[in-house]
Each structure stands twice: as structure tokens, then as C-alpha cells.
PDB file of N, CA and C in Angstrom:
ATOM      1  N   MET A   1     104.094  88.554 -13.941  1.00 79.00           N
ATOM      2  CA  MET A   1     104.000  87.367 -14.757  1.00 79.00           C
ATOM      3  C   MET A   1     104.778  86.207 -14.125  1.00 79.00           C
ATOM      4  N   LYS A   2     105.934  86.572 -13.513  1.00 79.00           N
ATOM      5  CA  LYS A   2     106.745  85.521 -12.888  1.00 79.00           C
ATOM      6  C   LYS A   2     106.010  84.900 -11.698  1.00 79.00           C
ATOM      7  N   ARG A   3     105.333  85.739 -10.919  1.00 82.00           N
ATOM      8  CA  ARG A   3     104.590  85.218  -9.765  1.00 82.00           C
ATOM      9  C   ARG A   3     103.454  84.311 -10.206  1.00 82.00           C
ATOM     10  N   LEU A   4     102.782  84.668 -11.285  1.00 82.00           N
ATOM     11  CA  LEU A   4     101.691  83.848 -11.808  1.00 82.00           C
ATOM     12  C   LEU A   4     102.207  82.483 -12.247  1.00 82.00           C
ATOM     13  N   MET A   5     103.329  82.471 -12.949  1.00 83.00           N
ATOM     14  CA  MET A   5     103.904  81.202 -13.409  1.00 83.00           C
ATOM     15  C   MET A   5     104.354  80.340 -12.220  1.00 83.00           C
ATOM     16  N   LEU A   6     104.966  80.992 -11.228  1.00 85.00           N
ATOM     17  CA  LEU A   6     105.405  80.251 -10.049  1.00 85.00           C
ATOM     18  C   LEU A   6     104.205  79.684  -9.290  1.00 85.00           C
ATOM     19  N   THR A   7     103.142  80.446  -9.200  1.00 86.00           N
ATOM     20  CA  THR A   7     101.929  79.973  -8.538  1.00 86.00           C
ATOM     21  C   THR A   7     101.341  78.782  -9.279  1.00 86.00           C
ATOM     22  N   LEU A   8     101.341  78.831 -10.605  1.00 86.00           N
ATOM     23  CA  LEU A   8     100.822  77.712 -11.395  1.00 86.00           C
ATOM     24  C   LEU A   8     101.679  76.467 -11.223  1.00 86.00           C
ATOM     25  N   VAL A   9     102.992  76.630 -11.190  1.00 88.00           N
ATOM     26  CA  VAL A   9     103.886  75.479 -11.018  1.00 88.00           C
ATOM     27  C   VAL A   9     103.670  74.845  -9.650  1.00 88.00           C
ATOM     28  N   VAL A  10     103.551  75.671  -8.599  1.00 87.00           N
ATOM     29  CA  VAL A  10     103.320  75.140  -7.249  1.00 87.00           C
ATOM     30  C   VAL A  10     101.969  74.443  -7.186  1.00 87.00           C
ATOM     31  N   ALA A  11     100.949  75.009  -7.815  1.00 87.00           N
ATOM     32  CA  ALA A  11      99.626  74.399  -7.811  1.00 87.00           C
ATOM     33  C   ALA A  11      99.641  73.053  -8.528  1.00 87.00           C
ATOM     34  N   VAL A  12     100.348  72.958  -9.652  1.00 85.00           N
ATOM     35  CA  VAL A  12     100.431  71.688 -10.385  1.00 85.00           C
ATOM     36  C   VAL A  12     101.157  70.641  -9.555  1.00 85.00           C
ATOM     37  N   CYS A  13     102.224  71.033  -8.885  1.00 82.00           N
ATOM     38  CA  CYS A  13     102.960  70.084  -8.035  1.00 82.00           C
ATOM     39  C   CYS A  13     102.091  69.613  -6.863  1.00 82.00           C
ATOM     40  N   LEU A  14     101.330  70.520  -6.288  1.00 81.00           N
ATOM     41  CA  LEU A  14     100.450  70.157  -5.176  1.00 81.00           C
ATOM     42  C   LEU A  14      99.358  69.197  -5.626  1.00 81.00           C
ATOM     43  N   VAL A  15      98.773  69.462  -6.777  1.00 80.00           N
ATOM     44  CA  VAL A  15      97.730  68.574  -7.307  1.00 80.00           C
ATOM     45  C   VAL A  15      98.315  67.206  -7.633  1.00 80.00           C
ATOM     46  N   ALA A  16      99.516  67.163  -8.154  1.00 80.00           N
ATOM     47  CA  ALA A  16     100.153  65.879  -8.465  1.00 80.00           C
ATOM     48  C   ALA A  16     100.416  65.076  -7.194  1.00 80.00           C
ATOM     49  N   ALA A  17     100.843  65.748  -6.139  1.00 77.00           N
ATOM     50  CA  ALA A  17     101.099  65.048  -4.873  1.00 77.00           C
ATOM     51  C   ALA A  17      99.803  64.518  -4.279  1.00 77.00           C
ATOM     52  N   LEU A  18      98.753  65.316  -4.326  1.00 75.00           N
ATOM     53  CA  LEU A  18      97.464  64.857  -3.791  1.00 75.00           C
ATOM     54  C   LEU A  18      96.873  63.741  -4.646  1.00 75.00           C
ATOM     55  N   ALA A  19      97.103  63.777  -5.938  1.00 73.00           N
ATOM     56  CA  ALA A  19      96.594  62.719  -6.809  1.00 73.00           C
ATOM     57  C   ALA A  19      97.284  61.387  -6.499  1.00 73.00           C
ATOM     58  N   GLY A  20      98.566  61.444  -6.165  1.00 69.00           N
ATOM     59  CA  GLY A  20      99.275  60.227  -5.788  1.00 69.00           C
ATOM     60  C   GLY A  20      98.713  59.621  -4.519  1.00 69.00           C
ATOM     61  N   ALA A  21      98.396  60.462  -3.543  1.00 65.00           N
ATOM     62  CA  ALA A  21      97.805  59.962  -2.303  1.00 65.00           C
ATOM     63  C   ALA A  21      96.413  59.397  -2.551  1.00 65.00           C
ATOM     64  N   ALA A  22      95.655  60.044  -3.415  1.00 63.00           N
ATOM     65  CA  ALA A  22      94.311  59.549  -3.722  1.00 63.00           C
ATOM     66  C   ALA A  22      94.376  58.222  -4.464  1.00 63.00           C
ATOM     67  N   ALA A  23      95.355  58.050  -5.327  1.00 63.00           N
ATOM     68  CA  ALA A  23      95.504  56.792  -6.056  1.00 63.00           C
ATOM     69  C   ALA A  23      95.873  55.662  -5.098  1.00 63.00           C
ATOM     70  N   ALA A  24      96.651  55.958  -4.080  1.00 60.00           N
ATOM     71  CA  ALA A  24      97.029  54.929  -3.105  1.00 60.00           C
ATOM     72  C   ALA A  24      95.812  54.487  -2.306  1.00 60.00           C
ATOM     73  N   ILE A  25      94.923  55.394  -2.012  1.00 58.00           N
ATOM     74  CA  ILE A  25      93.710  55.043  -1.277  1.00 58.00           C
ATOM     75  C   ILE A  25      92.792  54.197  -2.145  1.00 58.00           C
ATOM     76  N   GLU A  26      92.768  54.466  -3.430  1.00 53.00           N
ATOM     77  CA  GLU A  26      91.875  53.740  -4.326  1.00 53.00           C
ATOM     78  C   GLU A  26      92.318  52.302  -4.548  1.00 53.00           C
ATOM     79  N   ASP A  27      93.538  51.939  -4.152  1.00 55.00           N
ATOM     80  CA  ASP A  27      94.007  50.563  -4.319  1.00 55.00           C
ATOM     81  C   ASP A  27      93.370  49.618  -3.314  1.00 55.00           C
ATOM     82  N   ALA A  28      92.670  50.132  -2.334  1.00 56.00           N
ATOM     83  CA  ALA A  28      92.025  49.293  -1.328  1.00 56.00           C
ATOM     84  C   ALA A  28      90.914  48.476  -1.980  1.00 56.00           C
ATOM     85  N   PRO A  29      90.679  47.251  -1.499  1.00 58.00           N
ATOM     86  CA  PRO A  29      89.633  46.424  -2.096  1.00 58.00           C
ATOM     87  C   PRO A  29      88.243  47.031  -1.873  1.00 58.00           C
ATOM     88  N   ALA A  30      87.356  46.771  -2.819  1.00 58.00           N
ATOM     89  CA  ALA A  30      86.018  47.369  -2.779  1.00 58.00           C
ATOM     90  C   ALA A  30      85.153  46.763  -1.683  1.00 58.00           C
ATOM     91  N   ASP A  31      85.389  45.496  -1.310  1.00 59.00           N
ATOM     92  CA  ASP A  31      84.535  44.847  -0.314  1.00 59.00           C
ATOM     93  C   ASP A  31      84.923  45.201   1.115  1.00 59.00           C
ATOM     94  N   GLY A  32      85.975  45.995   1.303  1.00 57.00           N
ATOM     95  CA  GLY A  32      86.372  46.422   2.639  1.00 57.00           C
ATOM     96  C   GLY A  32      87.233  45.404   3.359  1.00 57.00           C
ATOM     97  N   GLY A  33      87.605  44.328   2.704  1.00 57.00           N
ATOM     98  CA  GLY A  33      88.442  43.319   3.327  1.00 57.00           C
ATOM     99  C   GLY A  33      89.871  43.796   3.488  1.00 57.00           C
ATOM    100  N   PRO A  34      90.657  43.092   4.297  1.00 56.00           N
ATOM    101  CA  PRO A  34      92.036  43.534   4.515  1.00 56.00           C
ATOM    102  C   PRO A  34      92.896  43.304   3.276  1.00 56.00           C
ATOM    103  N   THR A  35      93.803  44.203   3.063  1.00 59.00           N
ATOM    104  CA  THR A  35      94.753  44.059   1.964  1.00 59.00           C
ATOM    105  C   THR A  35      95.941  43.258   2.465  1.00 59.00           C
ATOM    106  N   PRO A  36      96.741  42.709   1.588  1.00 60.00           N
ATOM    107  CA  PRO A  36      97.880  41.896   2.039  1.00 60.00           C
ATOM    108  C   PRO A  36      98.891  42.677   2.869  1.00 60.00           C
ATOM    109  N   HIS A  37      99.045  43.960   2.633  1.00 64.00           N
ATOM    110  CA  HIS A  37     100.032  44.750   3.359  1.00 64.00           C
ATOM    111  C   HIS A  37      99.448  45.439   4.578  1.00 64.00           C
ATOM    112  N   GLN A  38      98.204  45.151   4.939  1.00 67.00           N
ATOM    113  CA  GLN A  38      97.558  45.791   6.078  1.00 67.00           C
ATOM    114  C   GLN A  38      97.849  45.001   7.351  1.00 67.00           C
ATOM    115  N   MET A  39      98.171  45.714   8.429  1.00 67.00           N
ATOM    116  CA  MET A  39      98.477  45.072   9.701  1.00 67.00           C
ATOM    117  C   MET A  39      97.179  44.617  10.366  1.00 67.00           C
ATOM    118  N   PRO A  40      97.207  43.488  11.094  1.00 64.00           N
ATOM    119  CA  PRO A  40      95.994  43.048  11.786  1.00 64.00           C
ATOM    120  C   PRO A  40      95.670  43.971  12.962  1.00 64.00           C
ATOM    121  N   GLY A  41      94.411  44.030  13.329  1.00 68.00           N
ATOM    122  CA  GLY A  41      93.974  44.873  14.428  1.00 68.00           C
ATOM    123  C   GLY A  41      94.292  44.244  15.769  1.00 68.00           C
ATOM    124  N   PHE A  42      94.019  44.978  16.854  1.00 68.00           N
ATOM    125  CA  PHE A  42      94.323  44.506  18.202  1.00 68.00           C
ATOM    126  C   PHE A  42      93.528  43.265  18.550  1.00 68.00           C
ATOM    127  N   ASP A  43      92.287  43.197  18.104  1.00 66.00           N
ATOM    128  CA  ASP A  43      91.452  42.047  18.432  1.00 66.00           C
ATOM    129  C   ASP A  43      91.895  40.783  17.707  1.00 66.00           C
ATOM    130  N   GLU A  44      92.546  40.953  16.570  1.00 66.00           N
ATOM    131  CA  GLU A  44      92.968  39.792  15.792  1.00 66.00           C
ATOM    132  C   GLU A  44      94.289  39.213  16.275  1.00 66.00           C
ATOM    133  N   VAL A  45      95.122  40.023  16.919  1.00 66.00           N
ATOM    134  CA  VAL A  45      96.440  39.565  17.345  1.00 66.00           C
ATOM    135  C   VAL A  45      96.301  38.710  18.593  1.00 66.00           C
ATOM    136  N   GLY A  46      96.818  37.528  18.555  1.00 64.00           N
ATOM    137  CA  GLY A  46      96.846  36.670  19.721  1.00 64.00           C
ATOM    138  C   GLY A  46      95.507  36.129  20.152  1.00 64.00           C
ATOM    139  N   SER A  47      94.517  36.160  19.313  1.00 64.00           N
ATOM    140  CA  SER A  47      93.215  35.680  19.725  1.00 64.00           C
ATOM    141  C   SER A  47      93.109  34.161  19.628  1.00 64.00           C
ATOM    142  N   GLY A  48      94.142  33.500  19.148  1.00 63.00           N
ATOM    143  CA  GLY A  48      94.070  32.070  18.943  1.00 63.00           C
ATOM    144  C   GLY A  48      94.501  31.224  20.132  1.00 63.00           C
ATOM    145  N   SER A  49      95.148  31.792  21.143  1.00 67.00           N
ATOM    146  CA  SER A  49      95.640  30.950  22.233  1.00 67.00           C
ATOM    147  C   SER A  49      95.309  31.578  23.582  1.00 67.00           C
ATOM    148  N   GLU A  50      95.275  30.724  24.611  1.00 72.00           N
ATOM    149  CA  GLU A  50      94.989  31.200  25.956  1.00 72.00           C
ATOM    150  C   GLU A  50      96.180  31.941  26.547  1.00 72.00           C
ATOM    151  N   ILE A  51      97.375  31.608  26.126  1.00 69.00           N
ATOM    152  CA  ILE A  51      98.571  32.273  26.645  1.00 69.00           C
ATOM    153  C   ILE A  51      98.557  33.741  26.238  1.00 69.00           C
ATOM    154  N   SER A  52      98.187  34.000  25.001  1.00 69.00           N
ATOM    155  CA  SER A  52      98.164  35.386  24.542  1.00 69.00           C
ATOM    156  C   SER A  52      97.066  36.187  25.248  1.00 69.00           C
ATOM    157  N   GLN A  53      95.996  35.537  25.686  1.00 71.00           N
ATOM    158  CA  GLN A  53      94.939  36.230  26.412  1.00 71.00           C
ATOM    159  C   GLN A  53      95.444  36.741  27.765  1.00 71.00           C
ATOM    160  N   GLY A  54      96.411  36.080  28.344  1.00 74.00           N
ATOM    161  CA  GLY A  54      96.967  36.502  29.625  1.00 74.00           C
ATOM    162  C   GLY A  54      97.733  37.807  29.547  1.00 74.00           C
ATOM    163  N   PHE A  55      98.199  38.175  28.375  1.00 73.00           N
ATOM    164  CA  PHE A  55      98.968  39.399  28.217  1.00 73.00           C
ATOM    165  C   PHE A  55      98.100  40.611  27.891  1.00 73.00           C
ATOM    166  N   ARG A  56      96.834  40.415  27.675  1.00 73.00           N
ATOM    167  CA  ARG A  56      95.948  41.547  27.389  1.00 73.00           C
ATOM    168  C   ARG A  56      95.658  42.322  28.664  1.00 73.00           C
ATOM    169  N   PRO A  57      95.489  43.631  28.557  1.00 78.00           N
ATOM    170  CA  PRO A  57      95.183  44.410  29.763  1.00 78.00           C
ATOM    171  C   PRO A  57      93.761  44.138  30.236  1.00 78.00           C
ATOM    172  N   SER A  58      93.558  44.333  31.527  1.00 82.00           N
ATOM    173  CA  SER A  58      92.225  44.122  32.085  1.00 82.00           C
ATOM    174  C   SER A  58      91.336  45.308  31.723  1.00 82.00           C
ATOM    175  N   GLU A  59      90.037  45.118  31.837  1.00 83.00           N
ATOM    176  CA  GLU A  59      89.083  46.173  31.535  1.00 83.00           C
ATOM    177  C   GLU A  59      89.221  47.300  32.554  1.00 83.00           C
ATOM    178  N   TYR A  60      89.023  48.534  32.111  1.00 83.00           N
ATOM    179  CA  TYR A  60      89.138  49.699  32.995  1.00 83.00           C
ATOM    180  C   TYR A  60      87.927  49.793  33.903  1.00 83.00           C
ATOM    181  N   GLU A  61      88.191  50.009  35.158  1.00 84.00           N
ATOM    182  CA  GLU A  61      87.129  50.214  36.133  1.00 84.00           C
ATOM    183  C   GLU A  61      87.340  51.577  36.779  1.00 84.00           C
ATOM    184  N   THR A  62      86.283  52.363  36.860  1.00 80.00           N
ATOM    185  CA  THR A  62      86.373  53.682  37.475  1.00 80.00           C
ATOM    186  C   THR A  62      86.604  53.513  38.972  1.00 80.00           C
ATOM    187  N   PRO A  63      87.610  54.191  39.536  1.00 82.00           N
ATOM    188  CA  PRO A  63      87.824  54.088  40.983  1.00 82.00           C
ATOM    189  C   PRO A  63      86.599  54.573  41.751  1.00 82.00           C
ATOM    190  N   ALA A  64      86.345  53.954  42.889  1.00 83.00           N
ATOM    191  CA  ALA A  64      85.158  54.269  43.680  1.00 83.00           C
ATOM    192  C   ALA A  64      85.174  55.714  44.160  1.00 83.00           C
ATOM    193  N   PHE A  65      86.351  56.269  44.417  1.00 81.00           N
ATOM    194  CA  PHE A  65      86.458  57.639  44.904  1.00 81.00           C
ATOM    195  C   PHE A  65      85.875  58.630  43.902  1.00 81.00           C
ATOM    196  N   PHE A  66      86.090  58.398  42.602  1.00 81.00           N
ATOM    197  CA  PHE A  66      85.603  59.326  41.576  1.00 81.00           C
ATOM    198  C   PHE A  66      84.083  59.352  41.500  1.00 81.00           C
ATOM    199  N   ARG A  67      83.443  58.246  41.805  1.00 80.00           N
ATOM    200  CA  ARG A  67      81.984  58.229  41.768  1.00 80.00           C
ATOM    201  C   ARG A  67      81.391  59.159  42.815  1.00 80.00           C
ATOM    202  N   PHE A  68      82.040  59.279  43.977  1.00 86.00           N
ATOM    203  CA  PHE A  68      81.510  60.104  45.050  1.00 86.00           C
ATOM    204  C   PHE A  68      81.888  61.575  44.906  1.00 86.00           C
ATOM    205  N   ILE A  69      83.001  61.876  44.243  1.00 89.00           N
ATOM    206  CA  ILE A  69      83.477  63.254  44.172  1.00 89.00           C
ATOM    207  C   ILE A  69      83.017  63.962  42.902  1.00 89.00           C
ATOM    208  N   LEU A  70      82.534  63.238  41.908  1.00 87.00           N
ATOM    209  CA  LEU A  70      82.215  63.826  40.609  1.00 87.00           C
ATOM    210  C   LEU A  70      81.115  64.879  40.709  1.00 87.00           C
ATOM    211  N   TYR A  71      79.976  64.557  41.262  1.00 90.00           N
ATOM    212  CA  TYR A  71      78.850  65.496  41.299  1.00 90.00           C
ATOM    213  C   TYR A  71      79.081  66.674  42.248  1.00 90.00           C
ATOM    214  N   PRO A  72      79.639  66.472  43.436  1.00 92.00           N
ATOM    215  CA  PRO A  72      79.942  67.659  44.252  1.00 92.00           C
ATOM    216  C   PRO A  72      80.947  68.600  43.574  1.00 92.00           C
ATOM    217  N   LEU A  73      81.934  68.042  42.895  1.00 92.00           N
ATOM    218  CA  LEU A  73      82.919  68.868  42.205  1.00 92.00           C
ATOM    219  C   LEU A  73      82.281  69.638  41.049  1.00 92.00           C
ATOM    220  N   LEU A  74      81.384  69.001  40.305  1.00 93.00           N
ATOM    221  CA  LEU A  74      80.662  69.704  39.249  1.00 93.00           C
ATOM    222  C   LEU A  74      79.789  70.811  39.822  1.00 93.00           C
ATOM    223  N   GLY A  75      79.149  70.557  40.957  1.00 95.00           N
ATOM    224  CA  GLY A  75      78.324  71.571  41.594  1.00 95.00           C
ATOM    225  C   GLY A  75      79.134  72.770  42.054  1.00 95.00           C
ATOM    226  N   VAL A  76      80.295  72.533  42.652  1.00 96.00           N
ATOM    227  CA  VAL A  76      81.157  73.627  43.099  1.00 96.00           C
ATOM    228  C   VAL A  76      81.645  74.442  41.900  1.00 96.00           C
ATOM    229  N   GLY A  77      82.007  73.766  40.821  1.00 95.00           N
ATOM    230  CA  GLY A  77      82.456  74.476  39.626  1.00 95.00           C
ATOM    231  C   GLY A  77      81.352  75.324  39.014  1.00 95.00           C
ATOM    232  N   LEU A  78      80.149  74.789  38.957  1.00 96.00           N
ATOM    233  CA  LEU A  78      79.017  75.545  38.420  1.00 96.00           C
ATOM    234  C   LEU A  78      78.692  76.745  39.316  1.00 96.00           C
ATOM    235  N   LEU A  79      78.726  76.549  40.623  1.00 97.00           N
ATOM    236  CA  LEU A  79      78.462  77.641  41.557  1.00 97.00           C
ATOM    237  C   LEU A  79      79.517  78.741  41.431  1.00 97.00           C
ATOM    238  N   ALA A  80      80.778  78.362  41.320  1.00 97.00           N
ATOM    239  CA  ALA A  80      81.850  79.358  41.168  1.00 97.00           C
ATOM    240  C   ALA A  80      81.690  80.130  39.863  1.00 97.00           C
ATOM    241  N   THR A  81      81.312  79.452  38.791  1.00 96.00           N
ATOM    242  CA  THR A  81      81.096  80.130  37.512  1.00 96.00           C
ATOM    243  C   THR A  81      79.942  81.113  37.601  1.00 96.00           C
ATOM    244  N   LEU A  82      78.853  80.707  38.216  1.00 97.00           N
ATOM    245  CA  LEU A  82      77.710  81.613  38.371  1.00 97.00           C
ATOM    246  C   LEU A  82      78.053  82.812  39.245  1.00 97.00           C
ATOM    247  N   LEU A  83      78.827  82.599  40.304  1.00 97.00           N
ATOM    248  CA  LEU A  83      79.243  83.718  41.151  1.00 97.00           C
ATOM    249  C   LEU A  83      80.130  84.693  40.395  1.00 97.00           C
ATOM    250  N   LEU A  84      81.027  84.201  39.586  1.00 95.00           N
ATOM    251  CA  LEU A  84      81.887  85.086  38.790  1.00 95.00           C
ATOM    252  C   LEU A  84      81.070  85.887  37.776  1.00 95.00           C
ATOM    253  N   LEU A  85      80.127  85.251  37.133  1.00 94.00           N
ATOM    254  CA  LEU A  85      79.284  85.973  36.174  1.00 94.00           C
ATOM    255  C   LEU A  85      78.426  87.025  36.878  1.00 94.00           C
ATOM    256  N   PHE A  86      77.893  86.703  38.041  1.00 94.00           N
ATOM    257  CA  PHE A  86      77.086  87.655  38.800  1.00 94.00           C
ATOM    258  C   PHE A  86      77.940  88.837  39.262  1.00 94.00           C
ATOM    259  N   ALA A  87      79.158  88.560  39.723  1.00 92.00           N
ATOM    260  CA  ALA A  87      80.058  89.637  40.148  1.00 92.00           C
ATOM    261  C   ALA A  87      80.423  90.537  38.973  1.00 92.00           C
ATOM    262  N   TYR A  88      80.606  89.951  37.814  1.00 90.00           N
ATOM    263  CA  TYR A  88      80.900  90.762  36.634  1.00 90.00           C
ATOM    264  C   TYR A  88      79.733  91.687  36.306  1.00 90.00           C
ATOM    265  N   LEU A  89      78.505  91.178  36.415  1.00 90.00           N
ATOM    266  CA  LEU A  89      77.344  92.019  36.148  1.00 90.00           C
ATOM    267  C   LEU A  89      77.237  93.157  37.154  1.00 90.00           C
ATOM    268  N   LEU A  90      77.599  92.895  38.413  1.00 89.00           N
ATOM    269  CA  LEU A  90      77.563  93.949  39.419  1.00 89.00           C
ATOM    270  C   LEU A  90      78.642  95.004  39.173  1.00 89.00           C
ATOM    271  N   TRP A  91      79.819  94.569  38.758  1.00 87.00           N
ATOM    272  CA  TRP A  91      80.943  95.484  38.570  1.00 87.00           C
ATOM    273  C   TRP A  91      80.979  96.127  37.189  1.00 87.00           C
ATOM    274  N   GLN A  92      80.136  95.696  36.287  1.00 86.00           N
ATOM    275  CA  GLN A  92      80.168  96.212  34.920  1.00 86.00           C
ATOM    276  C   GLN A  92      79.958  97.729  34.849  1.00 86.00           C
ATOM    277  N   PRO A  93      79.021  98.329  35.597  1.00 85.00           N
ATOM    278  CA  PRO A  93      78.905  99.797  35.540  1.00 85.00           C
ATOM    279  C   PRO A  93      80.183 100.504  35.994  1.00 85.00           C
ATOM    280  N   ARG A  94      80.873  99.945  36.973  1.00 84.00           N
ATOM    281  CA  ARG A  94      82.133 100.534  37.423  1.00 84.00           C
ATOM    282  C   ARG A  94      83.187 100.473  36.315  1.00 84.00           C
ATOM    283  N   PHE A  95      83.214  99.368  35.568  1.00 79.00           N
ATOM    284  CA  PHE A  95      84.166  99.244  34.462  1.00 79.00           C
ATOM    285  C   PHE A  95      83.881 100.288  33.388  1.00 79.00           C
ATOM    286  N   VAL A  96      82.602 100.512  33.104  1.00 82.00           N
ATOM    287  CA  VAL A  96      82.222 101.498  32.089  1.00 82.00           C
ATOM    288  C   VAL A  96      82.626 102.893  32.540  1.00 82.00           C
ATOM    289  N   ALA A  97      82.398 103.214  33.828  1.00 83.00           N
ATOM    290  CA  ALA A  97      82.762 104.532  34.347  1.00 83.00           C
ATOM    291  C   ALA A  97      84.274 104.741  34.287  1.00 83.00           C
ATOM    292  N   GLU A  98      85.043 103.718  34.628  1.00 84.00           N
ATOM    293  CA  GLU A  98      86.504 103.828  34.551  1.00 84.00           C
ATOM    294  C   GLU A  98      86.950 104.046  33.115  1.00 84.00           C
ATOM    295  N   GLY A  99      86.305 103.375  32.164  1.00 80.00           N
ATOM    296  CA  GLY A  99      86.655 103.554  30.762  1.00 80.00           C
ATOM    297  C   GLY A  99      86.383 104.956  30.270  1.00 80.00           C
ATOM    298  N   LYS A 100      85.266 105.543  30.723  1.00 83.00           N
ATOM    299  CA  LYS A 100      84.944 106.916  30.320  1.00 83.00           C
ATOM    300  C   LYS A 100      85.926 107.915  30.890  1.00 83.00           C
ATOM    301  N   THR A 101      86.335 107.714  32.156  1.00 83.00           N
ATOM    302  CA  THR A 101      87.288 108.653  32.754  1.00 83.00           C
ATOM    303  C   THR A 101      88.660 108.539  32.088  1.00 83.00           C
ATOM    304  N   LYS A 102      89.044 107.378  31.658  1.00 78.00           N
ATOM    305  CA  LYS A 102      90.314 107.231  30.964  1.00 78.00           C
ATOM    306  C   LYS A 102      90.271 107.896  29.602  1.00 78.00           C
ATOM    307  N   ARG A 103      89.138 107.883  28.935  1.00 74.00           N
ATOM    308  CA  ARG A 103      89.018 108.529  27.625  1.00 74.00           C
ATOM    309  C   ARG A 103      89.060 110.050  27.746  1.00 74.00           C
ATOM    310  N   ARG A 104      88.591 110.578  28.870  1.00 70.00           N
ATOM    311  CA  ARG A 104      88.550 112.032  29.060  1.00 70.00           C
ATOM    312  C   ARG A 104      89.950 112.597  29.302  1.00 70.00           C
ATOM    313  N   ARG A 105      90.844 111.820  29.801  1.00 66.00           N
ATOM    314  CA  ARG A 105      92.177 112.314  30.128  1.00 66.00           C
ATOM    315  C   ARG A 105      92.981 112.621  28.919  1.00 66.00           C
TER     316      ARG A 105
END
């Protein structure tokens, strides 16, 4: 009986905590606009002046080396995986035989 009561008390406390979090989410405006306590996004910060544009990072460009090494590296990885799977299929009867001999001992 004590465990049942303790379980009920913990469940009520958990539901109360989750209800508080749900109520905080429901305070958001229905039209999806920003609330007064919401921080502005990255695009909104400093978008008004040219000086602030100078501090933004440049767009990411993939290094030229990666363009040439990507497909050969994928091919080598796929080939190695296929070789390992093929070797496992070849060695599988040996694994089964070893397992049977260990069971007989």
C-alpha cells in the first residue's frame, strides 16, 4: 500500500511539472510572431548596417581536395566491406565446425 501511495504522489508531481512546462509553451502568441522576451535570430542581428555585415562569417566552400578524394574513398570503403562479407561467408562453415567441436568437449 505504501508503494502504491508513493507511486501516486510521484506521478502527481510529475504531471504537475509537465503541466507547468506546457502552460509556458501556450503563452506564445497564436500568429507565430516574436514574444517580447524572445531573442532575435542570427539574421535579424546586425542586419541594419554595413559595419555589422563585415563581422559575419563567409559562406562555406568545400575544399577542392575533397571533391577529388570523395568518390575513390567511397569506392575503397565499399570494396573493403564487400570483401569482408565475402570472407565471412567463406569462413562461416569453419566457424560452425569449431562451435560443434567446442560443444562436444
